[in-house]
Amino acid sequence: MSDQNAIASDLAATNDRNFVVIFTLASLFFGVFSPLVGYFVAKDGTTTRKQIVELLNFQITVLGLMLIAYLLTATLILSVVGIPLAIIVGVADVIMLILGAIRASRGESVRYRFTLRLLS
């Protein structure tokens, strides 16, 4: 009986990891919408929910920084700052999401740097 429980818990842990990895990689294409869907789908109090909240906070931060970059680019004088900022934020977003997906696939907890923790 304990073997069945161990197999079930391993399967649940694998499903949770896959869930986080899928939503992390989907964020590359859908931005903030992917973790937002995951936020409503994941159960409260689970590790998966905590990882999805971390991902959602990161994507909200990236969205805010991109909006600032685009507003700076809209003004001709500050486009010197806005264009490099948009490039840096975009590249950092892709790199951080790929690293986050790799960590999540290993079962590690993912904590994104430079993130505003708006949701908990």
XYZ file of C-alpha atoms in Angstrom:
120
model
C 0.000 0.000 0.000
C 2.843 2.396 0.785
C 4.336 1.719 -2.661
C 1.121 2.936 -4.260
C 1.173 6.079 -2.126
C 4.796 6.737 -3.054
C 4.022 6.289 -6.749
C 0.981 8.556 -6.468
C 2.975 11.274 -4.702
C 5.781 11.025 -7.289
C 3.217 11.302 -10.071
C 1.597 14.323 -8.422
C 4.988 15.998 -8.007
C 5.804 15.328 -11.660
C 2.450 16.741 -12.752
C 3.013 19.858 -10.638
C 6.468 20.349 -12.139
C 5.129 19.896 -15.654
C 2.319 22.345 -14.928
C 4.789 25.041 -13.849
C 7.138 24.338 -16.775
C 4.313 24.565 -19.316
C 3.039 27.871 -17.970
C 6.571 29.262 -17.742
C 7.347 28.397 -21.357
C 3.926 29.623 -22.486
C 4.839 32.994 -20.960
C 7.444 33.352 -23.700
C 4.598 33.614 -26.208
C 1.612 34.885 -24.226
C 3.291 37.109 -21.628
C 1.239 37.871 -18.561
C -1.823 35.943 -19.799
C -0.254 32.507 -19.335
C 0.487 32.821 -15.600
C -2.845 34.595 -15.132
C -4.657 31.501 -16.405
C -2.414 29.315 -14.240
C -3.213 31.506 -11.239
C -6.918 30.739 -11.580
C -6.397 27.048 -12.368
C -3.875 26.124 -9.635
C -5.175 25.096 -6.220
C -4.651 27.390 -3.240
C -1.839 26.601 -0.826
C 0.128 24.372 -3.153
C 3.719 24.781 -4.237
C 2.478 25.015 -7.804
C 0.312 27.992 -6.902
C 3.276 29.717 -5.237
C 5.415 29.212 -8.343
C 2.652 30.499 -10.622
C 2.234 33.579 -8.401
C 5.984 34.197 -8.628
C 5.781 33.880 -12.415
C 2.779 36.213 -12.545
C 4.588 38.811 -10.430
C 7.582 38.593 -12.759
C 5.463 38.997 -15.885
C 3.592 41.971 -14.380
C 6.967 43.582 -13.620
C 8.164 42.943 -17.187
C 4.922 44.370 -18.582
C 5.334 47.522 -16.490
C 8.946 47.978 -17.564
C 8.020 47.487 -21.224
C 5.247 50.076 -20.923
C 7.740 52.535 -19.444
C 10.184 51.767 -22.259
C 7.517 52.327 -24.907
C 6.428 55.601 -23.312
C 10.035 56.765 -23.264
C 10.426 55.728 -26.888
C 7.306 57.701 -27.862
C 9.068 60.920 -26.938
C 11.759 61.643 -29.463
C 14.254 62.973 -26.921
C 14.018 60.000 -24.548
C 14.008 57.314 -27.260
C 17.752 56.979 -26.623
C 16.806 55.523 -23.239
C 13.569 53.752 -24.195
C 14.845 51.595 -27.047
C 17.796 50.075 -25.136
C 15.551 49.584 -22.095
C 13.007 47.657 -24.177
C 15.751 45.481 -25.665
C 17.348 44.770 -22.287
C 14.015 43.945 -20.631
C 12.966 41.699 -23.534
C 16.213 39.738 -23.558
C 16.230 39.444 -19.759
C 12.626 38.197 -19.851
C 13.468 35.409 -22.300
C 16.598 34.377 -20.386
C 14.881 34.408 -16.988
C 11.908 32.410 -18.288
C 14.128 29.750 -19.842
C 16.184 29.466 -16.644
C 12.960 29.344 -14.614
C 11.595 26.526 -16.772
C 14.821 24.563 -16.349
C 14.742 25.005 -12.574
C 11.061 24.094 -12.399
C 11.674 20.937 -14.445
C 14.256 19.887 -11.852
C 11.717 20.443 -9.084
C 13.527 23.469 -7.666
C 11.750 26.529 -6.359
C 12.007 29.448 -8.780
C 12.536 32.964 -7.476
C 12.887 35.698 -10.105
C 15.180 38.612 -9.347
C 14.154 42.245 -9.705
C 10.481 41.339 -9.341
C 7.819 43.426 -7.668
C 5.991 41.044 -5.344
C 2.470 42.367 -5.918
C 0.574 39.123 -5.346
C 1.169 36.559 -2.637
